[in-house]
Amino acid sequence: MQARTLGSTGPAVSALGLGAMGMSGAYGAADRAESIATVHAALESGVTLIDTGDFYATGHNELLLAEALRGRDRDSYQLSVKFGELMSPGAGFGGRDCRPEAVKNFLAHSLTRLGTDHIDIYRPARLDPAVPIEETVGAIKEMIDAGYVRHLGLSEVDAATIRRAHAVHPVADLQIEYSLVSRAVEADVLPTLRELGIGMTAYGVLSRGLISGHWSAGHTAGPGDFRGMSPRFTSGNVEHNLALVAALRRIAEAKGCTVAQLAIAWVAAQGEDIVPLVGARTRERLAEALPAIELHLTADDLAEIEKAVPPGAARGDRYPSAFMADLGVGN
């Protein structure tokens, strides 16, 4: 497994990271034993970066990872944790809280659930409009100074917020959605990251399976599957989007790879400062994703991919309208 460094101040991590959210039911029922086996397979394949959120299934994901990581050398992997989203029983999300006292409270619970004495990268999941980012970052800085956190991260914020946060404490990386069908970061955010020496961990590289090559127009999302309310998967939009996948499939077949591998490799090819996160829930999907990091895309390949899926080609927002206002950039 290749390694990449997250920005000028962040850690060296595997060139491909594992996103664990789907192991806690975000895309329908997940198998606990298979999830744990997938984490083990990822570690054994050289993946070191594992991403979670304290609110993923209200702590289930952190407890699952604690079980999967038990007995492992703590220095052999890095944990990236998001915080700040408030939950309520049976009603889902209930706002956010990124006040300094809340930062420390969330962190205390995460350390206990994960069974560790430190978090490698700690980040607010979304900007809290009621709390200046300087206050949130200041609290994380205190936790870094105290040894409970190693690095500061951000998630889904705009360029101006990145600058404000970085002025308080160096930001290691920004976690944000980036894929062939989600390229809004390229306008202002990515140039700002590179100017300041900040890395990117890119989630949604397969657009929640839409451009994985495994989704079909007749497929319907099951109970508890986020894709059931995702605009890009709705009738009318999904057919258009899958036509883009068909175009990618022709390129992938000529390249001797799968559509998923091509899509992941495209993100990785956008810069050594970008680490794609793959939300594999099974060893089978992980095994498909891993070779993508070794897939070399030539200038001609990249041009052909760009022609097949130009910026803005996807139909539908990447989140339901109620969630779009929380994002620092659009689609």
Coordinates of C-alpha atoms in Angstrom, one line a residue:
M1 CA 0.0 0.0 0.0
Q2 CA 1.3 3.4 -0.9
A3 CA 1.3 6.2 1.6
R4 CA 0.3 9.8 1.4
T5 CA 0.8 12.7 3.8
L6 CA -2.2 14.8 4.8
G7 CA -1.0 18.3 4.1
S8 CA 2.2 19.8 5.5
T9 CA 1.4 19.2 9.1
G10 CA -0.8 16.0 9.0
P11 CA 0.1 12.3 9.4
A12 CA 1.3 9.9 6.8
V13 CA -1.6 7.6 6.0
S14 CA -2.4 4.9 3.5
A15 CA -3.2 6.2 0.1
L16 CA -6.7 4.7 0.4
G17 CA -8.8 5.0 3.6
L18 CA -11.7 3.1 4.9
G19 CA -15.0 4.9 5.6
A20 CA -16.9 2.9 8.3
M21 CA -20.3 4.6 8.2
G22 CA -22.0 2.0 6.1
M23 CA -21.1 -0.6 8.7
S24 CA -23.7 0.9 11.0
G25 CA -26.8 0.8 8.7
A26 CA -26.6 4.0 6.7
Y27 CA -27.2 2.0 3.5
G28 CA -29.5 -0.6 5.0
A29 CA -28.7 -3.6 7.2
A30 CA -25.1 -4.5 7.7
D31 CA -23.6 -7.7 8.9
R32 CA -21.5 -7.1 12.1
A33 CA -19.2 -10.1 11.6
E34 CA -18.6 -9.2 8.0
S35 CA -18.0 -5.6 9.0
I36 CA -15.3 -6.6 11.5
A37 CA -13.8 -9.0 9.0
T38 CA -13.6 -6.1 6.5
V39 CA -11.8 -3.9 8.9
H40 CA -9.3 -6.7 9.6
A41 CA -8.8 -7.3 5.9
A42 CA -8.3 -3.6 5.3
L43 CA -5.6 -3.4 8.0
E44 CA -3.9 -6.5 6.7
S45 CA -3.9 -5.0 3.2
G46 CA -2.0 -1.9 4.5
V47 CA -5.0 0.5 5.0
T48 CA -4.2 2.6 8.1
L49 CA -6.8 5.4 7.9
I50 CA -10.2 4.6 9.3
D51 CA -12.9 7.2 9.3
T52 CA -16.0 7.4 11.6
G53 CA -18.4 9.8 13.3
D54 CA -19.5 9.7 16.9
F55 CA -23.1 10.0 15.7
Y56 CA -23.1 7.1 13.2
A57 CA -25.9 5.1 14.5
T58 CA -25.6 7.0 17.8
G59 CA -22.2 5.5 18.8
H60 CA -22.7 2.0 17.2
N61 CA -20.0 2.7 14.7
E62 CA -17.4 3.6 17.3
L63 CA -18.2 0.6 19.4
L64 CA -18.0 -1.6 16.3
L65 CA -14.5 -0.2 15.5
A66 CA -13.4 -0.7 19.1
E67 CA -14.2 -4.4 18.8
A68 CA -12.5 -4.7 15.4
L69 CA -9.4 -2.9 16.5
R70 CA -9.0 -4.6 19.9
G71 CA -5.5 -5.9 20.4
R72 CA -4.0 -4.0 17.4
D73 CA -1.0 -1.8 17.8
R74 CA -2.4 1.6 18.3
D75 CA 0.4 3.1 16.2
S76 CA -0.5 0.9 13.2
Y77 CA -3.7 2.8 12.3
Q78 CA -5.1 6.3 12.4
L79 CA -8.6 7.2 13.5
S80 CA -10.5 10.1 12.0
V81 CA -13.6 11.1 14.0
K82 CA -16.3 13.6 13.3
F83 CA -18.4 15.1 16.0
G84 CA -21.1 17.8 16.6
E85 CA -24.3 16.3 15.2
L86 CA -27.1 16.0 17.8
M87 CA -29.3 13.0 17.8
S88 CA -32.7 12.1 19.4
P89 CA -34.3 8.7 19.9
G90 CA -36.3 7.7 16.9
A91 CA -36.2 11.1 15.3
G92 CA -32.7 11.2 13.8
F93 CA -30.7 14.4 13.6
G94 CA -31.6 17.2 16.0
G95 CA -29.2 20.0 15.1
R96 CA -25.6 20.5 16.0
D97 CA -23.4 21.7 18.8
C98 CA -19.8 22.8 18.3
R99 CA -19.4 24.9 21.4
P100 CA -16.0 24.4 23.2
E101 CA -17.6 22.6 26.1
A102 CA -19.5 20.3 23.7
V103 CA -16.3 19.5 21.8
K104 CA -14.7 18.2 25.0
N105 CA -17.8 16.3 25.9
F106 CA -18.1 14.6 22.6
L107 CA -14.4 13.7 22.7
A108 CA -14.6 12.2 26.1
H109 CA -17.4 9.8 25.0
S110 CA -15.5 8.9 21.7
L111 CA -12.3 8.0 23.6
T112 CA -14.3 5.7 25.8
R113 CA -16.4 4.1 23.1
L114 CA -13.3 3.6 20.9
G115 CA -11.2 2.3 23.8
T116 CA -8.3 4.6 23.0
D117 CA -6.4 7.4 24.6
H118 CA -6.2 9.6 21.6
I119 CA -7.9 10.5 18.3
D120 CA -5.6 11.0 15.3
I121 CA -7.7 13.5 13.4
Y122 CA -10.7 15.2 15.1
R123 CA -13.2 17.3 13.2
P124 CA -16.6 19.0 13.4
A125 CA -18.9 17.2 10.9
R126 CA -20.5 20.4 9.8
L127 CA -20.1 24.1 10.5
D128 CA -22.2 25.2 13.5
P129 CA -23.7 28.5 12.4
A130 CA -24.2 29.5 16.1
V131 CA -20.5 29.1 17.0
P132 CA -17.6 30.9 15.4
I133 CA -15.2 28.3 13.9
E134 CA -12.4 29.9 15.9
E135 CA -14.0 28.8 19.2
T136 CA -14.5 25.2 18.0
V137 CA -11.0 25.0 16.7
G138 CA -9.6 26.6 19.9
A139 CA -11.2 23.8 21.9
I140 CA -9.7 21.1 19.6
K141 CA -6.3 22.9 19.9
E142 CA -6.6 22.6 23.7
M143 CA -7.2 18.9 23.3
I144 CA -4.2 18.6 21.0
D145 CA -2.0 20.3 23.5
A146 CA -3.3 18.0 26.2
G147 CA -2.5 14.9 24.1
Y148 CA -6.0 13.6 23.5
V149 CA -6.0 14.6 19.8
R150 CA -3.1 14.5 17.3
H151 CA -4.4 16.6 14.4
L152 CA -7.2 19.1 13.5
G153 CA -9.5 18.3 10.6
L154 CA -12.5 20.0 9.0
S155 CA -15.4 18.7 7.1
E156 CA -17.7 20.1 4.4
V157 CA -16.8 23.8 4.9
D158 CA -16.0 26.6 2.4
A159 CA -12.7 28.3 1.6
A160 CA -13.3 31.2 3.9
T161 CA -14.0 28.9 6.9
I162 CA -10.8 26.9 6.1
R163 CA -8.7 30.1 6.3
R164 CA -10.3 31.2 9.6
A165 CA -9.7 27.7 11.2
H166 CA -6.2 27.4 9.8
A167 CA -5.3 30.8 11.4
V168 CA -6.1 29.4 14.8
H169 CA -4.3 26.0 14.4
P170 CA -2.9 24.2 11.4
V171 CA -5.5 22.1 9.6
A172 CA -4.3 18.7 8.5
D173 CA -7.0 17.9 6.1
L174 CA -10.5 18.7 4.9
Q175 CA -12.9 15.8 4.5
I176 CA -15.4 16.6 1.7
E177 CA -17.3 14.8 -1.0
Y178 CA -15.3 14.5 -4.2
S179 CA -16.0 12.3 -7.1
L180 CA -16.5 12.3 -10.9
V181 CA -20.0 13.5 -10.2
S182 CA -19.3 15.8 -7.3
R183 CA -16.7 18.4 -8.3
A184 CA -17.7 21.7 -6.6
V185 CA -14.6 21.6 -4.5
E186 CA -12.4 22.3 -7.6
A187 CA -13.5 26.0 -7.9
D188 CA -12.3 27.5 -4.6
V189 CA -11.8 24.9 -1.9
L190 CA -9.1 22.7 -3.5
P191 CA -7.0 25.7 -4.6
T192 CA -7.3 27.1 -1.0
L193 CA -6.2 23.7 0.5
R194 CA -3.2 23.7 -1.7
E195 CA -2.2 27.3 -1.0
L196 CA -2.3 26.6 2.7
G197 CA -0.7 23.1 2.6
I198 CA -3.8 21.2 3.7
G199 CA -4.7 17.7 2.6
M200 CA -8.0 16.3 1.5
T201 CA -9.8 13.1 2.5
A202 CA -12.4 12.5 -0.2
Y203 CA -15.5 10.7 0.7
G204 CA -18.3 9.6 -1.6
V205 CA -15.8 8.7 -4.3
L206 CA -18.4 6.2 -5.7
S207 CA -21.3 8.6 -5.0
R208 CA -22.8 6.1 -2.5
G209 CA -22.6 3.3 -5.0
L210 CA -24.2 5.2 -7.9
I211 CA -21.0 5.1 -10.0
S212 CA -19.7 1.8 -8.6
G213 CA -21.0 -0.2 -11.6
H214 CA -23.1 -2.2 -9.2
W215 CA -26.3 -0.1 -9.2
S216 CA -29.1 -0.6 -11.7
A217 CA -32.1 1.5 -12.6
G218 CA -34.5 -1.2 -11.3
H219 CA -32.8 -1.4 -7.9
T220 CA -34.6 0.1 -5.0
A221 CA -33.1 1.2 -1.7
G222 CA -34.3 -0.9 1.3
P223 CA -35.4 0.2 4.8
G224 CA -32.8 2.5 6.4
D225 CA -30.9 3.1 3.2
F226 CA -30.0 6.8 2.8
R227 CA -30.2 6.4 -1.0
G228 CA -34.0 6.1 -0.7
M229 CA -34.1 9.8 -0.2
S230 CA -31.1 10.8 -2.3
P231 CA -32.0 13.0 -5.3
R232 CA -29.5 11.3 -7.6
F233 CA -31.2 7.9 -7.1
T234 CA -34.7 9.1 -7.8
S235 CA -36.6 8.1 -10.9
G236 CA -35.7 10.3 -13.8
N237 CA -32.4 11.3 -12.3
V238 CA -31.0 7.8 -11.8
E239 CA -31.5 6.7 -15.4
H240 CA -29.6 9.8 -16.6
N241 CA -26.8 9.2 -14.1
L242 CA -26.5 5.5 -15.0
A243 CA -26.0 6.5 -18.6
L244 CA -22.8 8.2 -17.4
V245 CA -21.8 5.0 -15.7
A246 CA -22.3 3.1 -18.9
A247 CA -19.9 5.5 -20.6
L248 CA -17.4 4.9 -17.8
R249 CA -17.8 1.1 -18.1
R250 CA -16.6 1.3 -21.7
I251 CA -13.5 3.0 -20.6
A252 CA -13.0 0.7 -17.7
E253 CA -13.3 -2.4 -19.9
A254 CA -10.7 -1.0 -22.3
K255 CA -8.5 -0.4 -19.3
G256 CA -9.0 -3.8 -17.9
C257 CA -10.5 -2.6 -14.6
T258 CA -13.9 -2.3 -13.1
V259 CA -16.0 0.9 -13.1
A260 CA -15.4 1.3 -9.3
Q261 CA -11.7 1.0 -9.7
L262 CA -11.7 3.6 -12.5
A263 CA -13.7 6.1 -10.4
I264 CA -11.5 5.6 -7.3
A265 CA -8.4 5.9 -9.4
W266 CA -9.6 9.1 -11.0
V267 CA -10.0 10.8 -7.5
A268 CA -6.5 9.5 -6.5
A269 CA -5.1 10.9 -9.7
Q270 CA -6.2 14.4 -8.9
G271 CA -3.3 14.9 -6.6
E272 CA -0.9 13.3 -4.1
D273 CA -2.6 15.5 -1.4
I274 CA -5.9 13.6 -1.8
V275 CA -6.7 10.4 0.0
P276 CA -9.9 8.6 -1.3
L277 CA -12.1 7.0 1.4
V278 CA -13.9 3.9 0.4
G279 CA -17.0 2.9 2.3
A280 CA -16.6 -0.8 1.8
R281 CA -18.9 -2.9 4.0
T282 CA -17.7 -6.3 2.8
R283 CA -14.4 -7.9 2.1
E284 CA -15.6 -8.4 -1.5
R285 CA -16.1 -4.7 -2.1
L286 CA -12.8 -3.9 -0.3
A287 CA -11.0 -6.4 -2.5
E288 CA -12.4 -4.7 -5.6
A289 CA -11.4 -1.2 -4.3
L290 CA -7.8 -1.9 -3.2
P291 CA -6.2 -2.3 -6.7
A292 CA -7.5 1.1 -7.7
I293 CA -4.7 2.9 -5.9
E294 CA -2.2 1.1 -8.2
L295 CA -4.1 1.8 -11.4
H296 CA -2.2 4.3 -13.6
L297 CA -4.4 6.7 -15.6
T298 CA -2.6 8.3 -18.5
A299 CA -3.3 11.8 -19.7
D300 CA -5.3 10.2 -22.5
D301 CA -7.3 8.2 -20.0
L302 CA -8.1 11.2 -17.9
A303 CA -9.2 13.2 -21.0
E304 CA -11.5 10.3 -22.1
I305 CA -13.0 10.1 -18.6
E306 CA -13.5 13.9 -18.6
K307 CA -15.3 13.6 -21.9
A308 CA -17.5 10.8 -20.7
V309 CA -18.4 12.6 -17.4
P310 CA -17.8 16.3 -17.6
P311 CA -18.2 18.5 -14.6
G312 CA -21.8 19.0 -13.7
A313 CA -23.0 16.1 -15.8
A314 CA -24.9 14.3 -12.9
R315 CA -28.5 15.0 -12.4
G316 CA -29.8 15.8 -8.9
D317 CA -28.2 17.2 -5.7
R318 CA -25.8 15.1 -3.7
Y319 CA -28.0 15.5 -0.6
P320 CA -31.7 16.1 -0.1
S321 CA -32.5 19.8 -0.1
A322 CA -32.8 20.0 3.7
F323 CA -29.2 19.0 4.0
M324 CA -27.7 21.0 1.2
A325 CA -27.8 24.3 3.2
D326 CA -25.4 22.7 5.7
L327 CA -22.6 22.2 3.1
G328 CA -19.8 24.7 2.4
V329 CA -20.0 23.9 -1.3
G330 CA -22.6 22.5 -3.6
N331 CA -22.6 19.6 -6.0

